[in-house]
Structure formats: structure tokens, C-alpha cells
Tab-separated table of C-alpha atoms and ligand atoms in Angstrom:
chain	number	residue	atom	x	y	z
A	1	UNK	CA	-42.679	24.025	4.572
A	2	UNK	CA	-39.439	25.994	3.574
A	3	UNK	CA	-35.654	24.988	2.954
A	4	UNK	CA	-33.578	23.029	5.566
A	5	UNK	CA	-31.524	24.022	8.240
A	6	UNK	CA	-28.552	22.396	6.392
A	7	UNK	CA	-29.474	24.926	3.147
A	8	UNK	CA	-30.512	27.806	5.534
A	9	UNK	CA	-27.076	27.614	7.013
A	10	UNK	CA	-24.729	27.707	3.916
A	11	UNK	CA	-22.629	30.923	3.717
A	12	UNK	CA	-22.582	32.013	-0.279
A	13	UNK	CA	-19.367	32.086	-1.580
A	14	UNK	CA	-17.766	35.133	-1.029
A	15	UNK	CA	-15.157	34.230	-4.435
A	16	UNK	CA	-18.544	33.447	-6.575
A	17	UNK	CA	-20.212	36.473	-5.408
A	18	UNK	CA	-17.521	38.776	-6.426
A	19	UNK	CA	-17.295	37.038	-9.779
A	20	UNK	CA	-21.039	37.547	-10.100
A	21	UNK	CA	-20.806	41.088	-9.603
A	22	UNK	CA	-18.163	41.339	-11.668
A	23	UNK	CA	-20.184	39.588	-14.842
A	24	UNK	CA	-22.807	41.913	-14.013
A	25	UNK	CA	-21.063	45.394	-14.290
A	26	UNK	CA	-19.546	43.755	-17.532
A	27	UNK	CA	-22.863	43.266	-19.097
A	28	UNK	CA	-23.706	46.804	-18.486
A	29	UNK	CA	-20.409	47.483	-20.323
A	30	UNK	CA	-18.456	48.113	-17.485
A	31	UNK	CA	-14.558	47.820	-18.296
A	32	UNK	CA	-13.632	45.770	-15.042
A	33	UNK	CA	-10.740	43.215	-14.860
A	34	UNK	CA	-11.707	40.264	-12.485
A	35	UNK	CA	-8.862	38.500	-10.278
A	36	UNK	CA	-11.182	36.900	-8.065
A	37	UNK	CA	-11.572	33.520	-9.323
A	38	UNK	CA	-9.021	30.716	-8.964
A	39	UNK	CA	-8.622	29.625	-12.457
A	40	UNK	CA	-5.455	29.700	-14.594
A	41	UNK	CA	-5.876	31.601	-17.824
A	42	UNK	CA	-3.731	29.135	-19.810
A	43	UNK	CA	-5.281	26.598	-22.273
A	44	UNK	CA	-5.320	23.060	-20.957
A	45	UNK	CA	-2.431	21.726	-22.775
A	46	UNK	CA	-3.137	20.668	-25.945
A	47	UNK	CA	-2.074	16.920	-25.805
A	48	UNK	CA	-4.360	16.840	-22.393
A	49	UNK	CA	-7.533	17.998	-24.266
A	50	UNK	CA	-6.895	15.347	-27.368
A	51	UNK	CA	-6.292	12.246	-24.748
A	52	UNK	CA	-10.268	13.594	-24.171
A	53	UNK	CA	-11.378	13.989	-27.561
A	54	UNK	CA	-9.846	10.735	-28.384
A	55	UNK	CA	-11.509	9.099	-25.698
A	56	UNK	CA	-14.904	10.404	-27.142
A	57	UNK	CA	-14.253	9.288	-30.346
A	58	UNK	CA	-13.336	6.193	-29.364
A	59	UNK	CA	-16.509	5.541	-27.592
A	60	UNK	CA	-15.591	5.958	-23.867
A	61	UNK	CA	-18.804	7.725	-22.756
A	62	UNK	CA	-20.053	5.425	-20.496
A	63	UNK	CA	-20.162	4.893	-17.171
A	64	UNK	CA	-16.757	4.600	-15.198
A	65	UNK	CA	-16.311	2.831	-12.241
A	66	UNK	CA	-17.180	4.510	-9.467
A	67	UNK	CA	-13.540	5.178	-8.206
A	68	UNK	CA	-11.936	5.819	-11.605
A	69	UNK	CA	-10.508	4.288	-14.336
A	70	UNK	CA	-7.492	1.549	-12.906
A	71	UNK	CA	-5.274	3.411	-15.693
A	72	UNK	CA	-5.867	6.753	-13.746
A	73	UNK	CA	-5.783	5.440	-10.548
A	74	UNK	CA	-2.606	3.577	-11.910
A	75	UNK	CA	-1.033	6.986	-12.572
A	76	UNK	CA	-2.258	8.832	-9.836
A	77	UNK	CA	-0.193	5.991	-7.702
A	78	UNK	CA	3.264	6.343	-9.755
A	79	UNK	CA	2.954	10.066	-9.847
A	80	UNK	CA	2.530	10.109	-5.833
A	81	UNK	CA	5.292	7.874	-5.314
A	82	UNK	CA	7.845	9.723	-7.906
A	83	UNK	CA	7.111	13.096	-6.630
A	84	UNK	CA	6.326	12.716	-2.648
A	85	UNK	CA	7.536	9.158	-2.009
A	86	UNK	CA	3.980	8.254	-0.823
A	87	UNK	CA	3.171	4.319	-1.460
A	88	UNK	CA	-0.274	4.153	-2.582
A	89	UNK	CA	-2.140	0.960	-4.460
A	90	UNK	CA	-5.086	1.651	-6.653
A	91	UNK	CA	-7.265	0.530	-3.848
A	92	UNK	CA	-6.653	3.877	-1.825
A	93	UNK	CA	-7.465	6.299	-5.145
A	94	UNK	CA	-10.663	7.642	-5.356
A	95	UNK	CA	-10.822	9.759	-8.563
A	96	UNK	CA	-13.676	12.578	-7.988
A	97	UNK	CA	-15.139	15.226	-9.719
A	98	UNK	CA	-12.418	18.029	-8.950
A	99	UNK	CA	-10.620	18.186	-5.525
A	100	UNK	CA	-14.063	19.815	-4.416
A	101	UNK	CA	-15.866	16.573	-3.918
A	102	UNK	CA	-13.532	14.392	-2.846
A	103	UNK	CA	-13.158	16.932	-0.097
A	104	UNK	CA	-16.893	16.968	0.982
A	105	UNK	CA	-16.766	13.001	0.366
A	106	UNK	CA	-13.923	12.362	3.245
A	107	UNK	CA	-15.845	14.414	5.374
A	108	UNK	CA	-18.975	12.453	5.108
A	109	UNK	CA	-17.031	9.048	5.390
A	110	UNK	CA	-14.985	10.794	8.626
A	111	UNK	CA	-17.765	13.027	10.947
A	112	UNK	CA	-20.503	12.097	13.269
A	113	UNK	CA	-22.809	15.076	14.121
A	114	UNK	CA	-21.067	17.464	16.254
A	115	UNK	CA	-17.485	16.084	15.406
A	116	UNK	CA	-14.471	19.174	15.564
A	117	UNK	CA	-12.940	20.023	12.617
A	118	UNK	CA	-9.667	22.409	12.996
A	119	UNK	CA	-9.291	24.301	9.742
A	120	UNK	CA	-6.921	27.158	10.190
A	121	UNK	CA	-8.253	30.528	9.029
A	122	UNK	CA	-8.115	32.691	6.921
A	123	UNK	CA	-9.187	29.373	4.734
A	124	UNK	CA	-10.853	28.474	1.156
A	125	UNK	CA	-14.126	29.518	1.363
A	126	UNK	CA	-15.356	26.182	1.263
A	127	UNK	CA	-14.156	24.162	4.191
A	128	UNK	CA	-15.849	25.275	6.969
A	129	UNK	CA	-19.517	25.262	4.504
A	130	UNK	CA	-18.027	21.567	3.787
A	131	UNK	CA	-17.646	20.346	7.167
A	132	UNK	CA	-21.278	22.043	8.298
A	133	UNK	CA	-22.943	20.011	5.246
A	134	UNK	CA	-21.346	16.963	7.034
A	135	UNK	CA	-22.813	18.263	10.567
A	136	UNK	CA	-19.344	18.685	11.610
A	137	UNK	CA	-18.220	21.760	14.018
A	138	UNK	CA	-15.587	24.052	12.333
A	139	UNK	CA	-12.872	24.888	15.197
A	140	UNK	CA	-10.733	27.699	13.494
A	141	UNK	CA	-7.177	28.827	14.169
A	142	UNK	CA	-6.284	32.413	13.530
A	143	UNK	CA	-2.745	33.058	11.628
A	144	UNK	CA	-1.215	36.144	11.607
A	145	UNK	CA	0.421	38.232	8.911
A	146	UNK	CA	3.108	39.154	11.178
A	147	UNK	CA	4.038	35.564	11.775
A	148	UNK	CA	3.884	35.117	7.652
A	149	UNK	CA	0.878	33.169	8.012
A	150	UNK	CA	2.663	30.378	9.925
A	151	UNK	CA	0.484	27.779	11.451
A	152	UNK	CA	2.837	26.621	14.421
A	153	UNK	CA	1.549	23.413	15.913
A	154	UNK	CA	1.623	25.279	19.277
A	155	UNK	CA	-1.632	27.106	17.766
A	156	UNK	CA	-3.377	23.570	16.726
A	157	UNK	CA	-2.373	22.310	20.207
A	158	UNK	CA	-4.576	24.836	22.065
A	159	UNK	CA	-7.469	23.634	19.759
A	160	UNK	CA	-7.122	20.321	20.466
A	161	UNK	CA	-10.220	18.972	22.698
A	162	UNK	CA	-11.803	15.414	22.914
A	163	UNK	CA	-14.101	16.004	20.083
A	164	UNK	CA	-11.449	16.681	17.288
A	165	UNK	CA	-11.952	14.224	14.865
A	166	UNK	CA	-10.252	16.244	11.318
A	167	UNK	CA	-8.103	18.846	10.643
A	168	UNK	CA	-7.785	20.534	7.390
A	169	UNK	CA	-4.545	21.539	5.796
A	170	UNK	CA	-4.156	23.458	2.855
A	171	UNK	CA	-0.626	23.423	1.255
A	172	UNK	CA	0.557	25.452	-0.547
A	173	UNK	CA	-2.459	27.823	1.028
A	174	UNK	CA	-5.148	29.410	-0.444
A	175	UNK	CA	-5.858	32.649	-0.238
A	176	UNK	CA	-2.329	33.493	1.457
A	177	UNK	CA	0.060	31.790	-0.752
A	178	UNK	CA	1.868	30.616	1.868
A	179	UNK	CA	3.870	27.550	1.635
A	180	UNK	CA	4.219	25.191	5.208
A	181	UNK	CA	7.368	24.616	6.691
A	182	UNK	CA	8.486	21.192	7.244
A	183	UNK	CA	8.933	21.927	10.848
A	184	UNK	CA	5.768	23.007	10.942
A	185	UNK	CA	4.031	20.115	9.261
A	186	UNK	CA	6.255	17.770	11.343
A	187	UNK	CA	4.956	19.447	14.738
A	188	UNK	CA	1.462	18.756	13.537
A	189	UNK	CA	2.002	15.269	12.195
A	190	UNK	CA	2.530	14.571	15.868
A	191	UNK	CA	0.237	15.996	17.750
A	192	UNK	CA	-2.328	14.180	14.981
A	193	UNK	CA	-0.843	10.826	16.323
A	194	UNK	CA	-0.477	11.898	19.964
A	195	UNK	CA	-4.200	13.241	19.907
A	196	UNK	CA	-5.412	10.549	16.980
A	197	UNK	CA	-6.917	13.092	14.661
A	198	UNK	CA	-7.480	12.651	10.955
A	199	UNK	CA	-6.243	15.175	8.254
A	200	UNK	CA	-7.393	16.066	4.870
A	201	UNK	CA	-3.957	17.644	3.537
A	202	UNK	CA	-5.132	19.581	0.262
A	203	UNK	CA	-2.150	19.680	-2.116
A	204	UNK	CA	-4.031	20.925	-5.091
A	205	UNK	CA	-0.935	23.888	-5.724
A	206	UNK	CA	1.531	21.679	-5.055
A	207	UNK	CA	2.923	22.099	-8.612
A	208	UNK	CA	3.063	25.860	-7.793
A	209	UNK	CA	5.987	26.632	-5.912
A	210	UNK	CA	8.454	29.735	-6.035
A	211	UNK	CA	12.135	30.740	-4.694
A	212	UNK	CA	13.034	27.180	-4.630
A	213	UNK	CA	10.694	26.436	-1.683
A	214	UNK	CA	9.643	22.763	-1.489
A	215	UNK	CA	6.368	20.629	-1.051
A	216	UNK	CA	6.634	18.554	1.643
A	217	UNK	CA	3.208	15.900	1.712
A	218	UNK	CA	1.954	15.566	4.808
A	219	UNK	CA	1.275	11.392	4.707
A	220	UNK	CA	5.076	11.024	3.973
A	221	UNK	CA	6.400	11.987	7.558
A	222	UNK	CA	5.694	8.185	9.033
A	223	UNK	CA	3.191	5.508	8.750
A	224	UNK	CA	1.103	6.015	11.627
A	225	UNK	CA	0.794	9.751	9.763
A	226	UNK	CA	0.207	7.918	6.505
A	227	UNK	CA	-3.006	5.770	8.167
A	228	UNK	CA	-4.581	9.279	9.401
A	229	UNK	CA	-4.030	10.976	6.030
A	230	UNK	CA	-6.008	11.610	3.193
A	231	UNK	CA	-4.122	13.513	0.688
A	232	UNK	CA	-6.601	15.779	-2.016
A	233	UNK	CA	-5.246	16.798	-5.316
A	234	UNK	CA	-6.501	17.492	-8.614
A	235	UNK	CA	-5.884	18.783	-12.096
A	236	UNK	CA	-7.508	22.132	-12.513
A	237	UNK	CA	-4.427	24.845	-11.371
A	238	UNK	CA	-1.265	22.245	-12.524
A	239	UNK	CA	-2.834	21.424	-15.688
A	240	UNK	CA	-5.426	24.349	-15.907
A	241	UNK	CA	-8.206	21.920	-16.422
A	242	UNK	CA	-10.849	23.487	-14.139
A	243	UNK	CA	-13.905	22.949	-16.877
A	244	UNK	CA	-12.829	19.167	-16.820
A	245	UNK	CA	-13.755	18.362	-12.883
A	246	UNK	CA	-11.002	16.325	-11.865
A	247	UNK	CA	-9.390	15.552	-8.693
A	248	UNK	CA	-8.679	12.678	-6.694
A	249	UNK	CA	-8.090	11.681	-3.034
A	250	UNK	CA	-5.385	8.883	-1.731
A	251	UNK	CA	-5.880	7.605	1.916
A	252	UNK	CA	-6.391	4.522	4.118
A	253	UNK	CA	-8.503	1.816	2.088
A	254	UNK	CA	-11.399	1.581	4.130
A	255	UNK	CA	-12.001	5.583	3.956
A	256	UNK	CA	-11.330	5.569	0.506
A	257	UNK	CA	-13.810	2.413	-0.209
A	258	UNK	CA	-16.607	4.797	2.291
A	259	UNK	CA	-16.074	7.636	0.346
A	260	UNK	CA	-16.592	5.650	-2.740
A	261	UNK	CA	-19.604	4.238	-1.655
A	262	UNK	CA	-21.013	7.712	-0.844
A	263	UNK	CA	-19.783	9.112	-4.698
A	264	UNK	CA	-21.790	5.820	-5.944
A	265	UNK	CA	-25.288	7.691	-4.626
A	266	UNK	CA	-23.755	11.088	-5.347
A	267	UNK	CA	-22.706	11.585	-8.875
A	268	UNK	CA	-21.450	7.946	-9.780
A	269	UNK	CA	-17.933	9.152	-10.078
A	270	UNK	CA	-15.881	11.658	-12.259
A	271	UNK	CA	-17.078	12.142	-16.096
A	272	UNK	CA	-15.220	8.971	-18.322
A	273	UNK	CA	-13.625	11.343	-20.912
A	274	UNK	CA	-11.815	14.038	-18.294
A	275	UNK	CA	-10.373	10.649	-16.857
A	276	UNK	CA	-8.654	9.522	-20.153
A	277	UNK	CA	-7.874	13.060	-20.028
A	278	UNK	CA	-6.146	13.319	-17.125
A	279	UNK	CA	-4.430	9.918	-17.610
A	280	UNK	CA	-2.331	11.946	-20.248
A	281	UNK	CA	-2.039	14.812	-17.807
A	282	UNK	CA	-0.172	12.598	-15.464
A	283	UNK	CA	2.079	10.384	-17.967
A	284	UNK	CA	2.206	12.663	-20.834
A	285	UNK	CA	5.082	15.437	-20.595
A	286	UNK	CA	5.474	17.987	-17.716
A	287	UNK	CA	6.850	20.840	-19.576
A	288	UNK	CA	3.644	23.230	-19.608
A	289	UNK	CA	3.279	23.046	-16.204
A	290	UNK	CA	6.720	24.368	-15.603
A	291	UNK	CA	5.970	27.097	-18.112
A	292	UNK	CA	3.000	27.668	-16.614
A	293	UNK	CA	4.779	28.036	-12.804
A	294	UNK	CA	7.653	30.546	-14.635
A	295	UNK	CA	4.841	32.726	-15.674
A	296	UNK	CA	2.737	32.666	-12.513
A	297	UNK	CA	6.132	33.645	-11.086
A	298	UNK	CA	6.745	36.390	-13.156
A	299	UNK	CA	3.042	37.989	-12.448
A	300	UNK	CA	3.630	37.307	-9.015
A	301	UNK	CA	6.505	39.237	-8.510
A	302	UNK	CA	5.084	41.956	-10.354
A	303	UNK	CA	2.311	42.103	-8.183
A	304	UNK	CA	4.178	42.298	-5.068
A	305	UNK	CA	6.389	44.997	-5.987
A	306	UNK	CA	3.641	46.982	-7.146
A	307	UNK	CA	1.166	46.429	-4.294
A	308	UNK	CA	4.468	47.469	-1.896
A	309	UNK	CA	4.439	50.798	-3.349
A	310	UNK	CA	0.980	51.471	-2.954
A	311	UNK	CA	-0.842	53.670	-0.283
A	312	UNK	CA	-1.966	52.218	2.728
A	313	UNK	CA	-1.397	48.718	1.534
A	314	UNK	CA	0.785	45.988	3.014
A	315	UNK	CA	1.952	42.785	1.748
A	316	UNK	CA	4.101	39.653	2.878
A	317	UNK	CA	5.436	37.660	-0.584
A	318	UNK	CA	3.602	34.431	-1.093
A	319	UNK	CA	5.794	31.551	-2.072
A	320	UNK	CA	2.839	29.180	-3.993
A	321	UNK	CA	-0.411	29.072	-5.435
A	322	UNK	CA	-1.389	32.216	-7.411
A	323	UNK	CA	-2.852	34.761	-5.063
A	324	UNK	CA	-1.040	37.847	-2.931
A	325	UNK	CA	-3.163	38.579	-0.033
A	326	UNK	CA	-2.448	42.201	1.011
A	327	UNK	CA	-3.207	43.887	4.087
A	328	UNK	CA	-5.780	46.541	3.161
A	329	UNK	CA	-6.924	47.486	7.005
A	330	UNK	CA	-5.274	50.630	7.187
A	331	UNK	CA	-8.312	52.202	4.758
A	332	UNK	CA	-10.630	51.068	7.628
A	333	UNK	CA	-12.303	54.219	8.495
A	334	UNK	CA	-11.273	56.542	5.593
A	335	UNK	CA	-13.245	56.643	2.765
A	336	UNK	CA	-12.764	56.213	-1.167
A	337	UNK	CA	-14.793	57.765	-3.966
A	338	UNK	CA	-16.718	59.391	-1.221
A	339	UNK	CA	-17.728	56.309	0.688
A	340	UNK	CA	-16.342	55.427	3.764
A	341	UNK	CA	-14.674	51.818	4.293
A	342	UNK	CA	-15.977	49.695	7.051
A	343	UNK	CA	-14.045	46.489	6.029
A	344	UNK	CA	-12.718	44.721	3.814
A	345	UNK	CA	-16.416	44.064	2.032
A	346	UNK	CA	-16.450	47.806	1.412
A	347	UNK	CA	-13.028	48.145	0.465
A	348	UNK	CA	-13.691	45.165	-2.167
A	349	UNK	CA	-16.817	47.048	-3.327
A	350	UNK	CA	-15.001	50.157	-3.715
A	351	UNK	CA	-12.154	48.798	-6.149
A	352	UNK	CA	-14.576	47.192	-8.119
A	353	UNK	CA	-17.005	50.427	-8.886
A	354	UNK	CA	-14.117	52.876	-8.446
A	355	UNK	CA	-11.156	51.184	-9.928
A	356	UNK	CA	-12.701	48.587	-12.012
A	357	UNK	CA	-10.929	45.566	-10.541
A	358	UNK	CA	-12.503	42.562	-8.788
A	359	UNK	CA	-10.602	41.558	-5.511
A	360	UNK	CA	-12.186	39.037	-3.250
A	361	UNK	CA	-12.524	40.432	0.151
A	362	UNK	CA	-10.816	38.477	3.346
A	363	UNK	CA	-14.132	38.374	4.856
A	364	UNK	CA	-14.946	35.414	2.618
A	365	UNK	CA	-11.447	34.042	3.670
A	366	UNK	CA	-13.336	34.440	7.655
A	367	UNK	CA	-10.391	36.845	8.414
A	368	UNK	CA	-11.150	40.734	8.273
A	369	UNK	CA	-8.503	42.895	6.892
A	370	UNK	CA	-7.311	41.149	4.016
A	371	UNK	CA	-8.132	40.995	0.313
A	372	UNK	CA	-7.427	38.217	-2.143
A	373	UNK	CA	-5.843	39.130	-5.845
A	374	UNK	CA	-5.071	36.203	-7.945
A	375	UNK	CA	-2.019	36.447	-10.637
A	376	UNK	CA	-3.734	33.793	-12.735
A	377	UNK	CA	-4.430	35.994	-15.252
A	378	UNK	CA	-2.144	37.952	-18.105
A	379	UNK	CA	0.774	39.902	-17.038
A	380	UNK	CA	-1.165	42.888	-19.435
A	381	UNK	CA	-4.054	42.467	-16.647
A	382	UNK	CA	-1.680	42.655	-13.935
A	383	UNK	CA	0.088	45.555	-15.229
A	384	UNK	CA	-3.514	47.741	-15.824
A	385	UNK	CA	-5.133	46.221	-12.513
A	386	UNK	CA	-2.214	47.721	-10.336
A	387	UNK	CA	-2.140	50.785	-12.199
A	388	UNK	CA	-5.915	50.994	-11.623
A	389	UNK	CA	-5.522	50.093	-7.969
A	390	UNK	CA	-2.698	52.672	-7.362
A	391	UNK	CA	-4.409	55.443	-9.289
A	392	UNK	CA	-7.267	54.887	-7.196
A	393	UNK	CA	-5.814	54.715	-3.660
A	394	UNK	CA	-3.315	57.677	-4.384
A	395	UNK	CA	-6.393	59.869	-5.190
A	396	UNK	CA	-8.391	59.370	-2.023
B	1	PLP	C1	-7.775	25.354	-1.861
B	1	PLP	C2	-8.346	24.250	-2.960
B	1	PLP	N1	-9.055	23.575	-2.698
B	1	PLP	C3	-9.570	22.974	-3.666
B	1	PLP	C4	-10.233	23.019	-4.881
B	1	PLP	C5	-11.113	22.923	-5.928
B	1	PLP	O1	-10.670	22.613	-7.084
B	1	PLP	P1	-11.307	21.275	-7.942
B	1	PLP	O2	-11.475	22.106	-9.388
B	1	PLP	O3	-10.498	20.249	-8.128
B	1	PLP	O4	-12.442	21.130	-7.309
B	1	PLP	C6	-9.628	24.810	-4.644
B	1	PLP	C7	-10.137	25.299	-6.204
B	1	PLP	O5	-10.661	26.483	-5.908
B	1	PLP	C8	-8.867	25.243	-4.086
B	1	PLP	O6	-8.799	26.483	-4.191
């Protein structure tokens, strides 16, 4: 009797734990500002919502093809071609319930027990857990703030073994906000081809890039790299569509076919009205994406500037996504609100209890010493949150 080893092996998500703690405190009447969840505060653009509503009105409320409706797969192909010069055919596209589902299905399609998966850390909370669920073994590469969290090919090379089957890249990156340099991507692409491992390129933040940096899609380097790459993207971040649960993967036909068969047994595919909304998102006007990006950029600059003025906080300048990832380790061994800070979990607990702001501890991203703060919230909240944090740290 009891839970499976697989279920017992899962680490709870640090992001969700903090979101729950904030919810609990709010229910108790506490004034807490959440900087923890990676969800844009903007509404879904109106024309996209309307397309979803129209789909319901027209009766598109039944099962759809497992890999997605043809209209959406065509739209995704056109988008990848126009934006990243990536040529995919509809049979190379799988539409999923959010990018998250595409990621784990790619792992289920590619991994055998004991296969190694290289993951740069800090990393998005779900990668190592998904790898474990698919019976793979996460192999971590530490990135350092002093090197602007760069993932240099030399670091990757050190971790390659005969069991390396897959590598996960998150570009732009959650939680550091880094945008990978083309030379680093090219070097990793060469390693992938030479040592014959697949790469999942999670590009969900590809539309949120600042300061003139450029996003290069990993699969675009050469035909060989293209054949070893599963590109994952989605609608949650760029179109503020988190609750619609819509994402996709693009890759070699046989891998997409396997993922689609797996999806057929998991969920039977993404939900039908959402897919029609997704077509409107890709085919419709893109000005809302740019408006949101510009607003994120303003908040990013404010947050970085404010954090840099705070006692015991160091931060680099994130170039993409909507997170700042400051080093808070100089507080370790000191006290906040009378309690000793032994790590990032204690630091974030102190911030929620003493300053009324919810951040995510770096340990949740498998790196001690940091905290993730999102600016996917209003400018007023950014300013108020930074005021609270500054005051709290200044008084300790
Ligand atoms: C790096 C990364 N990949 C994937 C996802 C999942 O996105 P979706 O809502 O499309 O499942 C997220 C969401 O937080 C993310 O940060």
C-alpha cells in the first residue's frame, strides 16, 4: 500500500509553495504583494478572447485532432518561418495543453530509464521533476552571476557522457532573465551534433526581449541541429493566455508523432476553443505584444535600479522574460526581524512575514544564494514592493 516511488520522488514547486503561502496570508487579512508567479498581469487581448468565444458560439466544443486543429498548426508553421526562418510542416507541429505538456511529452518520447539530461541551473522548477517523471537522470550545470549566468559550451562539454540523451535550454531564461549569446548557442549546437544528443529549446519567453538583444532559435543553426531540436513555445507569456492552456512543440516528424501518440493517452489534446483563440493570437495584430513588452521593460528598469540601491543586494541586468534574480546571500548569517537567515528560503520567508512581499527562493531553482522577483505585475506594485523591501532591509 502507498504512493509510488515516482510520486514520492517529486519535489514540490517552490513557486507554487510561495503562491500558496501568499494566498493563505491574504485570507488571514494580511497585506501581501505577490512577486512570485510567472503570469502577466494584462488581460488576454480582446480579439483573442473574442475568437475563443466565437468558437464556443459556433459549436467548436468537441474533441479536435490530438495534435491540434490544422488552422493552428498552419499558423504556427508560418510564424516559425517568418520569425525564426525555421521551416516546419504541419505534421511536425504538436499543439498541447500549455508548453509544459509539450515539454514532458518530448521527454516521454525520448528518454529511457537512466538516460542523462543536461540542465543548466538555476533552472525553471519543472525541468528536473519532469525529467525524473520520465525516468531520466538530471545532470546539472551551474551558471554563475559573475559570468552573467552565461552557459558556455565548455561547461556543457564537461557534462557530456555516453548516456547523454538530451539537453534542455531555456532561452530567454527563467529565472535569470538571461538571453543566450549566439556564439554560446552555436558552440552547444556543435556539441549536440558531435555527441549526438537532442536539445529541447524552450523559447516561451522569445517575444519578451529588451535592450536590443536578439533571440536566436536553436534549431536554426544547421540542418543537423534542426533534426536534433524540439522547439517548444506557447501563448501564456507573450499573449497573456496562461489560463487558456495552449502551447506547442515543433520538431522532427517521428518525434512529434510519438509525442502526439503519448498526448492521445494523456489528454486527447489541447482544448478546442483555445486553439481557435490561438489562431487569432498568431494571425491577428501583434501590437498588444509590443505594448506589453514595453511596459515590462519600464518595470524591469525600475526594479533593477531600486534593487541596486538596497542594503546587501546585488543584481545583474536581465535581458528577457519578466524576472530579476538578485543575489541575496550577503544576508546569510545575519538577522531579519530577529530571525537568523540561513538560506534563500529563510530570506524569502522573512520578506513575506516582515516586508509583506512574496519572492521565490533560489533553492527552488536549484541554486542557493538568490531570489526571483517577477515584474509581471503593475508598476504601482513594483514601486510599493521595492519600497517595502528597501525599508525592511534598511532596518535590519
Ligand atoms: C520556462 C518556462 N517554460 C514553460 C512554461 C510553461 O508555460 P505554459 O503555461 O505554456 O505551460 C513556463 C511557465 O511558467 C516557463 O517559465
